[in-house]
mmCIF file of C-alpha atoms and ligand atoms in Angstrom:
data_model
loop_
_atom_site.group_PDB
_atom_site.id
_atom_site.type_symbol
_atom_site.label_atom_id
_atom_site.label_comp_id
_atom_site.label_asym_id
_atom_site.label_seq_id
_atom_site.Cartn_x
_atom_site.Cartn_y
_atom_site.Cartn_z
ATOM 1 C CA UNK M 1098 0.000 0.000 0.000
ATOM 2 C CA UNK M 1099 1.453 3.574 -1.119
ATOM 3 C CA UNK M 1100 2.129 6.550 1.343
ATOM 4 C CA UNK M 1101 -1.285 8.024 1.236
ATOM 5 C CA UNK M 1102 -1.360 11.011 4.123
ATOM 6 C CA UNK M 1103 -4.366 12.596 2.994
ATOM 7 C CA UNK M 1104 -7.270 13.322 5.414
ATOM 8 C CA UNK M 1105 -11.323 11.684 4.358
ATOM 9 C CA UNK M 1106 -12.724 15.156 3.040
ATOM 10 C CA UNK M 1107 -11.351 17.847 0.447
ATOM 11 C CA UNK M 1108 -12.730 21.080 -0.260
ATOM 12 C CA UNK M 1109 -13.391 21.201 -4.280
ATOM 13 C CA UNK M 1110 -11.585 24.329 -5.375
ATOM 14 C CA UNK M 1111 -10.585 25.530 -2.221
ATOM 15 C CA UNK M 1112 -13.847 26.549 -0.895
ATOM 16 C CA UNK M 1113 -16.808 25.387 -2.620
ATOM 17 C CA UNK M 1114 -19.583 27.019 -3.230
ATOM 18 C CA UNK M 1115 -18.818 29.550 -0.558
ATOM 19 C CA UNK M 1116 -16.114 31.499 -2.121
ATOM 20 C CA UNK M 1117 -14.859 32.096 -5.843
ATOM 21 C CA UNK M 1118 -13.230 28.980 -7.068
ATOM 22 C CA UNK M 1119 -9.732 28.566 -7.907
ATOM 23 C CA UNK M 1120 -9.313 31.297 -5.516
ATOM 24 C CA UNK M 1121 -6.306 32.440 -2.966
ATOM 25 C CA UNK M 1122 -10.095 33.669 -1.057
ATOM 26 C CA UNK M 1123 -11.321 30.334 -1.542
ATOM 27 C CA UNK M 1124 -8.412 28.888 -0.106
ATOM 28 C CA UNK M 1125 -9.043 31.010 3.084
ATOM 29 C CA UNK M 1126 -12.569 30.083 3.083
ATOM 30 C CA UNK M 1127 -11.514 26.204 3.104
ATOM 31 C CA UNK M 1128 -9.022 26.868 6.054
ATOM 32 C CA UNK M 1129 -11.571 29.019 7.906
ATOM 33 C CA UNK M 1130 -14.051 26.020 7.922
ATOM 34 C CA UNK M 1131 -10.595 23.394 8.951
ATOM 35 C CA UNK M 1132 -10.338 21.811 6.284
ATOM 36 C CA UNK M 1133 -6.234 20.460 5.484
ATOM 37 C CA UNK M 1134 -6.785 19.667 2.255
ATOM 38 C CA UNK M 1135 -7.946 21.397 -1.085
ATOM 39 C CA UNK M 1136 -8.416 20.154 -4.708
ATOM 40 C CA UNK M 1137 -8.156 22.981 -7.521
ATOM 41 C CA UNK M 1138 -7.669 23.277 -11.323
ATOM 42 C CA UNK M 1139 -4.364 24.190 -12.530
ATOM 43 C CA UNK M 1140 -3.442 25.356 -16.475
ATOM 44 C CA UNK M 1141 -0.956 27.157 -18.226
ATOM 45 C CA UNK M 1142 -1.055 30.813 -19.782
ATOM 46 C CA UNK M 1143 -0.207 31.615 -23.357
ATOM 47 C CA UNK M 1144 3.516 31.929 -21.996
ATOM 48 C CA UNK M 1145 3.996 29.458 -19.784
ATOM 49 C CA UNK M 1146 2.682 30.545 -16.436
ATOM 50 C CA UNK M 1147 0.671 27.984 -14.270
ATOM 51 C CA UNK M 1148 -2.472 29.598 -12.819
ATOM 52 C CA UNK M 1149 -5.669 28.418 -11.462
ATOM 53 C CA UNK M 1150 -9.159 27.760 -13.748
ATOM 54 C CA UNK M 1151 -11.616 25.096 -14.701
ATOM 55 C CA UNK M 1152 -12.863 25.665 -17.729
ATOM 56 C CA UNK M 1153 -11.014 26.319 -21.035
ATOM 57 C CA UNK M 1154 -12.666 30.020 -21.111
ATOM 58 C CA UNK M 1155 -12.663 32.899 -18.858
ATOM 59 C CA UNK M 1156 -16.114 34.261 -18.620
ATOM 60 C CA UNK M 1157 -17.774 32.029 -16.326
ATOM 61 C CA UNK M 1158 -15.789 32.376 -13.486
ATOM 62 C CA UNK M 1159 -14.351 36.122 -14.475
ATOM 63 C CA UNK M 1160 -14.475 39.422 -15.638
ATOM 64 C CA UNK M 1161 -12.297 38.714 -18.690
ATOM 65 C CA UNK M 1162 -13.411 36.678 -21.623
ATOM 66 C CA UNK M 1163 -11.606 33.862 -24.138
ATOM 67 C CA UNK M 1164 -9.512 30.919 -24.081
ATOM 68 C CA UNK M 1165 -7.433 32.352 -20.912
ATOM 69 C CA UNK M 1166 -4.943 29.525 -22.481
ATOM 70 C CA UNK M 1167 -4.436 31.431 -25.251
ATOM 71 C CA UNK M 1168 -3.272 34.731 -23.182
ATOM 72 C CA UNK M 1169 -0.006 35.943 -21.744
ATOM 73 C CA UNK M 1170 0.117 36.205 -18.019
ATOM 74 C CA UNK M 1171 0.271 39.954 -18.197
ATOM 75 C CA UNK M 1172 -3.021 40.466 -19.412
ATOM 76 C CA UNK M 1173 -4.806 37.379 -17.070
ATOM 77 C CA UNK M 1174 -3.087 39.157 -14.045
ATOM 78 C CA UNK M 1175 -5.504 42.381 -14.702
ATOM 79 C CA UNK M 1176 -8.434 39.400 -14.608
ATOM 80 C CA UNK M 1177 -10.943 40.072 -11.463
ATOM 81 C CA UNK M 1178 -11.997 36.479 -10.798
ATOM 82 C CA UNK M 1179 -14.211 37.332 -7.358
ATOM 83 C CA UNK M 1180 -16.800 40.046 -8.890
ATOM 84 C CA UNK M 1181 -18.967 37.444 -10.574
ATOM 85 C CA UNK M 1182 -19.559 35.218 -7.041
ATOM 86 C CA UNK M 1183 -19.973 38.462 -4.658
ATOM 87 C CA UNK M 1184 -18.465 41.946 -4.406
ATOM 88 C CA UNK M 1185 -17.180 41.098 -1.279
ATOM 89 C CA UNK M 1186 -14.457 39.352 -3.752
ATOM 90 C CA UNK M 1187 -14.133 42.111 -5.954
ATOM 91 C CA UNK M 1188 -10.970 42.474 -7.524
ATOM 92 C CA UNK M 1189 -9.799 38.610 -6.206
ATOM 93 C CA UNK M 1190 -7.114 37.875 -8.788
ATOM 94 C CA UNK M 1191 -6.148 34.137 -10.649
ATOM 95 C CA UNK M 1192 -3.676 32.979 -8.562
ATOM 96 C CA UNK M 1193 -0.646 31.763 -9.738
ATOM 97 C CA UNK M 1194 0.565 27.962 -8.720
ATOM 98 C CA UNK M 1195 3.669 29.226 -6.556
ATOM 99 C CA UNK M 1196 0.887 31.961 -4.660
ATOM 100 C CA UNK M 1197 -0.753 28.923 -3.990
ATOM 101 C CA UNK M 1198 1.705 26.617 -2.840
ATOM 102 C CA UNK M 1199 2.551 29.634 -0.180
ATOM 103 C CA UNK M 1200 -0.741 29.934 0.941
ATOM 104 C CA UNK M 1201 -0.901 25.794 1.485
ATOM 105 C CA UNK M 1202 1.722 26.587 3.534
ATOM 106 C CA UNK M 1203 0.835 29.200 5.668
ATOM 107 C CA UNK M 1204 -2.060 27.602 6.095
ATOM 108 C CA UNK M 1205 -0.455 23.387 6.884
ATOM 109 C CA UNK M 1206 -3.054 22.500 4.150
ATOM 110 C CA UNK M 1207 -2.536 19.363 1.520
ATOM 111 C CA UNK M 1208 -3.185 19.906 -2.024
ATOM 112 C CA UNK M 1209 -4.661 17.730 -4.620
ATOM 113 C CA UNK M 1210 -3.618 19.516 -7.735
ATOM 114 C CA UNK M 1211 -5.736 18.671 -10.922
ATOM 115 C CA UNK M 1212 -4.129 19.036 -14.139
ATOM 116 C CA UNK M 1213 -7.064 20.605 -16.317
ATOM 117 C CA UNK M 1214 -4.996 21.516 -19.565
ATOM 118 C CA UNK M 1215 -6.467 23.897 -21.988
ATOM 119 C CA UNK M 1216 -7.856 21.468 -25.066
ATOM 120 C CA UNK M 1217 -5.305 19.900 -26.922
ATOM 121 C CA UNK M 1218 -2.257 20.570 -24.253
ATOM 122 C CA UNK M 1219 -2.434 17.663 -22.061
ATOM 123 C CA UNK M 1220 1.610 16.928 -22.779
ATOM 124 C CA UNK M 1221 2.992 19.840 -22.070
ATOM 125 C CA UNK M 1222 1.238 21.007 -19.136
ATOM 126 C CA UNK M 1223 1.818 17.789 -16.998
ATOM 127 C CA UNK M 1224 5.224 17.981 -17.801
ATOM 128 C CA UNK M 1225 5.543 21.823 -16.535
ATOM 129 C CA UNK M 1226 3.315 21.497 -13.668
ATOM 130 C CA UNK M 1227 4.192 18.183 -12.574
ATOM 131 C CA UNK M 1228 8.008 20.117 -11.990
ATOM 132 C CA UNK M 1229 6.806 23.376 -10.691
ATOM 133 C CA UNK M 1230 5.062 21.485 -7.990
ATOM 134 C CA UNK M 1231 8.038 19.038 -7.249
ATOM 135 C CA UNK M 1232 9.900 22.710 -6.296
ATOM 136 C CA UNK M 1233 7.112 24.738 -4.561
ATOM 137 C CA UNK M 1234 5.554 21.551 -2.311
ATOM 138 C CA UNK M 1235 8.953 21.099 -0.951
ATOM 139 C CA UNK M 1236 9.056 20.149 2.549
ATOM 140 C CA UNK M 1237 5.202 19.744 2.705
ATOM 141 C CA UNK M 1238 3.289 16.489 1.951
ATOM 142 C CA UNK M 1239 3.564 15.406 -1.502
ATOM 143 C CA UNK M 1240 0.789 17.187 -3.667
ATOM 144 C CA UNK M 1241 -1.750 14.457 -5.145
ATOM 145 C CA UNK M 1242 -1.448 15.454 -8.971
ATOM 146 C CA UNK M 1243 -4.760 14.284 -11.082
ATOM 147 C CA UNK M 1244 -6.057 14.477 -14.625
ATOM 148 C CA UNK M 1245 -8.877 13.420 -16.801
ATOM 149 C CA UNK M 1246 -5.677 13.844 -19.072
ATOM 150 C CA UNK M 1247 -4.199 10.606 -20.035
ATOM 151 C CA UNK M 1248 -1.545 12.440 -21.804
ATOM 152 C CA UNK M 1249 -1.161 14.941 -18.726
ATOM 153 C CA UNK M 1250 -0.339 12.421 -16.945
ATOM 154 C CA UNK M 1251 1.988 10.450 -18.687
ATOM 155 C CA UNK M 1252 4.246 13.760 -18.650
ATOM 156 C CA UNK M 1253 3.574 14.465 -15.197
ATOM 157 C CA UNK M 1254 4.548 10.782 -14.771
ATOM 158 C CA UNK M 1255 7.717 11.340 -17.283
ATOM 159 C CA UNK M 1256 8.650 14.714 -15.442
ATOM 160 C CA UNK M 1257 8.388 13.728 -11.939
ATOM 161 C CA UNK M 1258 7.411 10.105 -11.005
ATOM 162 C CA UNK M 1259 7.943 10.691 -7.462
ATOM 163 C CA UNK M 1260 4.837 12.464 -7.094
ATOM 164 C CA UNK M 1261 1.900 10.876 -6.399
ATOM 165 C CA UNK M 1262 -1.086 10.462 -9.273
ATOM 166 C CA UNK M 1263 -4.367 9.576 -9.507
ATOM 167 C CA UNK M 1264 -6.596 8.456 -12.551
ATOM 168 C CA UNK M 1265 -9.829 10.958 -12.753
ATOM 169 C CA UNK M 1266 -13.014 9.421 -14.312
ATOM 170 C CA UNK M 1267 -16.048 11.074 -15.089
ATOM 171 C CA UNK M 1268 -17.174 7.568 -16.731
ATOM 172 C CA UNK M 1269 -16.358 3.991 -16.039
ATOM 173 C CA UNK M 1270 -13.504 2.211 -18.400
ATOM 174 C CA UNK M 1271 -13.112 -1.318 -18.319
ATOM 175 C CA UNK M 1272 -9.289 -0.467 -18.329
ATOM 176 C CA UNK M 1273 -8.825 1.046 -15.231
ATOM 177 C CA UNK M 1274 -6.338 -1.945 -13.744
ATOM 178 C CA UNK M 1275 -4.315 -1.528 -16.973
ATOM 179 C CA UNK M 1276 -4.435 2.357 -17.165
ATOM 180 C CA UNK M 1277 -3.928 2.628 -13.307
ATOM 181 C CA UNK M 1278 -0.967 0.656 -13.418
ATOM 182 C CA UNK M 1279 0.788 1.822 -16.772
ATOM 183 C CA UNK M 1280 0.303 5.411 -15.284
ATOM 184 C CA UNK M 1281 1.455 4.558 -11.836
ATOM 185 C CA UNK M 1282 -1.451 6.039 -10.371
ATOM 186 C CA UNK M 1283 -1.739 5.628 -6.501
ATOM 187 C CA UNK M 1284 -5.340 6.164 -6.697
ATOM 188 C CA UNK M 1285 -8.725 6.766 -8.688
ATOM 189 C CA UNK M 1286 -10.713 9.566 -8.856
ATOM 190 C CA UNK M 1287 -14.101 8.907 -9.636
ATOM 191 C CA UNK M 1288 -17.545 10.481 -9.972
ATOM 192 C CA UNK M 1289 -19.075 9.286 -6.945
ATOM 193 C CA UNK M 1290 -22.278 7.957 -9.084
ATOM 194 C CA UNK M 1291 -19.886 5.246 -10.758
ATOM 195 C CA UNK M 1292 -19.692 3.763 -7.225
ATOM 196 C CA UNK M 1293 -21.645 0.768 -5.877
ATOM 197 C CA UNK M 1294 -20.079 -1.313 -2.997
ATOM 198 C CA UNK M 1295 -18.785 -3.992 -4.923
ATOM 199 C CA UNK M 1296 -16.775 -1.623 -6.930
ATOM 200 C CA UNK M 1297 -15.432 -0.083 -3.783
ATOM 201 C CA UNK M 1298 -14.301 -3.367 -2.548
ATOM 202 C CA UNK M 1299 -12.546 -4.126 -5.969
ATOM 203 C CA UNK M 1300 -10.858 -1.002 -6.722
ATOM 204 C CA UNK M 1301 -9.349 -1.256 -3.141
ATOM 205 C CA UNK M 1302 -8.523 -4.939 -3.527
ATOM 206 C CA UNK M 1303 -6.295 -3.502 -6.351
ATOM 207 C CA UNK M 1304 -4.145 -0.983 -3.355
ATOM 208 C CA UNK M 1305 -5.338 1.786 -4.928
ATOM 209 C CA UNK M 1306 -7.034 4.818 -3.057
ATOM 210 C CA UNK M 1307 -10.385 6.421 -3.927
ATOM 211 C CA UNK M 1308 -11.261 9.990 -3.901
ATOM 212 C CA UNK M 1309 -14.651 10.299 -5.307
ATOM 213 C CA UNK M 1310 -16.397 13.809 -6.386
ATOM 214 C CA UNK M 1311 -18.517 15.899 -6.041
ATOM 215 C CA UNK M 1312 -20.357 14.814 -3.077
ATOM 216 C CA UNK M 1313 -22.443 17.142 -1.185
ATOM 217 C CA UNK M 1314 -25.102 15.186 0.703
ATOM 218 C CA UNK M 1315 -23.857 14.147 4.095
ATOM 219 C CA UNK M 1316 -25.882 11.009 3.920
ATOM 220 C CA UNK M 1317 -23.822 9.882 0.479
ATOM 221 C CA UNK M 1318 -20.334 11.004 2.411
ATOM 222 C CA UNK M 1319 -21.239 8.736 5.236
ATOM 223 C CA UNK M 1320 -22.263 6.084 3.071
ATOM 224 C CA UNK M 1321 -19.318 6.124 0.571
ATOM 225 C CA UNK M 1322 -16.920 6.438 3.687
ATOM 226 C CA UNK M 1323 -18.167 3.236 5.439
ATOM 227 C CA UNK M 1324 -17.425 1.382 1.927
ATOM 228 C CA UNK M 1325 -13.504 2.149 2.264
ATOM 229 C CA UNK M 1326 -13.949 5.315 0.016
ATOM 230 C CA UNK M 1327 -10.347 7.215 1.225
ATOM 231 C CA UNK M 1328 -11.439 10.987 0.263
ATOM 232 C CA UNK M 1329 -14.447 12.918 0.011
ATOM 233 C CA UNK M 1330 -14.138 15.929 -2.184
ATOM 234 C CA UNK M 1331 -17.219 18.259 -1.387
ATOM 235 C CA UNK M 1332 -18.804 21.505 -2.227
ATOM 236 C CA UNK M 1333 -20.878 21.395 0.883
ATOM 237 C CA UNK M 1334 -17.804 22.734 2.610
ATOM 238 C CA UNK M 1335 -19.613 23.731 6.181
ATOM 239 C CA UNK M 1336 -21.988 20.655 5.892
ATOM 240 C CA UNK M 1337 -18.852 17.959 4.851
ATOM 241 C CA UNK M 1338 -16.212 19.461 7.525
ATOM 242 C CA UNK M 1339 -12.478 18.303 8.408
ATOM 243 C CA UNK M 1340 -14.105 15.932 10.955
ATOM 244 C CA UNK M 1341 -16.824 14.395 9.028
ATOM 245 C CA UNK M 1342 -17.508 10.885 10.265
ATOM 246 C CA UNK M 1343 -19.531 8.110 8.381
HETATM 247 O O1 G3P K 73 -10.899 16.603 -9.112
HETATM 248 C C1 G3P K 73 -12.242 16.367 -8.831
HETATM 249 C C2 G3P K 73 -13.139 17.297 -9.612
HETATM 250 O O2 G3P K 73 -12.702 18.608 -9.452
HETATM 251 C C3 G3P K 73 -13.202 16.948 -11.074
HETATM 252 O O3 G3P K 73 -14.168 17.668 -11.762
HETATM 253 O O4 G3P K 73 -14.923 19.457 -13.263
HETATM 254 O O5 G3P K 73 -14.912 19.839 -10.824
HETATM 255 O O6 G3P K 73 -12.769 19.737 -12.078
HETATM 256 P P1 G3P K 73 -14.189 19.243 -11.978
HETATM 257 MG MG1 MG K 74 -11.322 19.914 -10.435
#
């Protein structure tokens, strides 16, 4: 069985749905409710720069609009990511990766970083985050990197194998054992809908973790816990907290 120190619940982009996601604010939110561990998306500007955002395009979650992939990091700085959630988070910026890693820090919290490449640049940014966090997690608990990316995570795998991986599915492959173990994934992160029991019991059979998203009803936690699920990652960030028993 791998090294796995990562506590039962995560808070999905830092703070749920009570803060801006993919936000240094969010990431306050999540510590100010206990939580010691986050999951966020991670992608890479125009020039290189790795910076937090789920989708492929700015508007939904900013003031700016595009493929934010497609811009330097000079003009996504000026972004206002907070406005659109509350205007108590006016003028909350994109944080950059290493802005991030600091604020883990400050704050003693784990990270599960997903890869979420901007279409059709899986390769390149696995390989560049997969080192950037190898420098800026030093001396903290390894950062769990994830894709949906099989070809982000090759290259994170390439780039630095020594840093734990898991397999994200949003639905259920027959492959998994194969693609698991040709990626050296320590775990599998699932939708938590693919997830029955008897699927519990034969993913862990395999020694792989689960972390299964996004679960919000304390009812499914509990349940999903008390089937050997390792990690809830949850919106419901008050509701699911740090101590959240099944
Ligand atoms: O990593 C778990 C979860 O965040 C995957 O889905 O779309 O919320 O990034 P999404
Ligand atoms: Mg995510």
């Amino acid at each position: 069985m791998s090294n796995w120190p990562y506590p039962h619940i995560v808070a999905h982009r830092g703070g749920g749905k009570l803060a801006p996601e993919n936000t240094l604010a969010a990431i306050d939110v999540g510590a100010h409710y206990g939580h010691t561990m986050i999951e966020f998306d991670a992608k890479l500007s125009q020039d290189g720069e790795i910076f937090l955002l789920h989708d492929d395009n700015l508007e939904r979650t900013s003031n700016g609009w595009g493929v934010a992939g497609a811009l330097p990091w000079r003009d996504l700085l000026k972004v206002d990511a907070g406005s659109w959630f509350g205007k108590e988070f006016k003028g909350e910026p994109l944080p950059l990766l290493a802005e991030v890693a600091d604020r883990c820090r400050q704050h003693g919290m784990m990270a599960n970083i997903e890869i979420k490449p901007t279409t059709g640049s899986g390769p390149l940014t696995g390989k560049v985050i997969a080192l950037a966090a190898r420098e800026l997690w030093e001396g903290m608990p390894a950062p769990l990197l994830s894709s949906f990316e099989i070809d982000a995570l090759e290259a994170a795998q390439a780039a630095a194998p020594e840093l734990p991986r898991g397999l994200l599915l949003d639905e259920w492959r027959d492959d998994w054992r194969a693609l698991t173990a040709r990626l050296g994934c320590v775990s599998i992160h699932l939708n938590h809908r693919l997830l029955d029991e008897a699927r519990v019991h034969e993913i862990k059979a395999t020694g792989l973790r689960i972390l299964v998203y996004t679960v919000n009803q304390p009812q499914r936690a509990a349940e999903l816990l008390g089937w050997g699920v390792d990690c809830i990652c949850t919106d419901a960030i008050a509701l699911i907290g740090p101590d959240f028993q099944s």
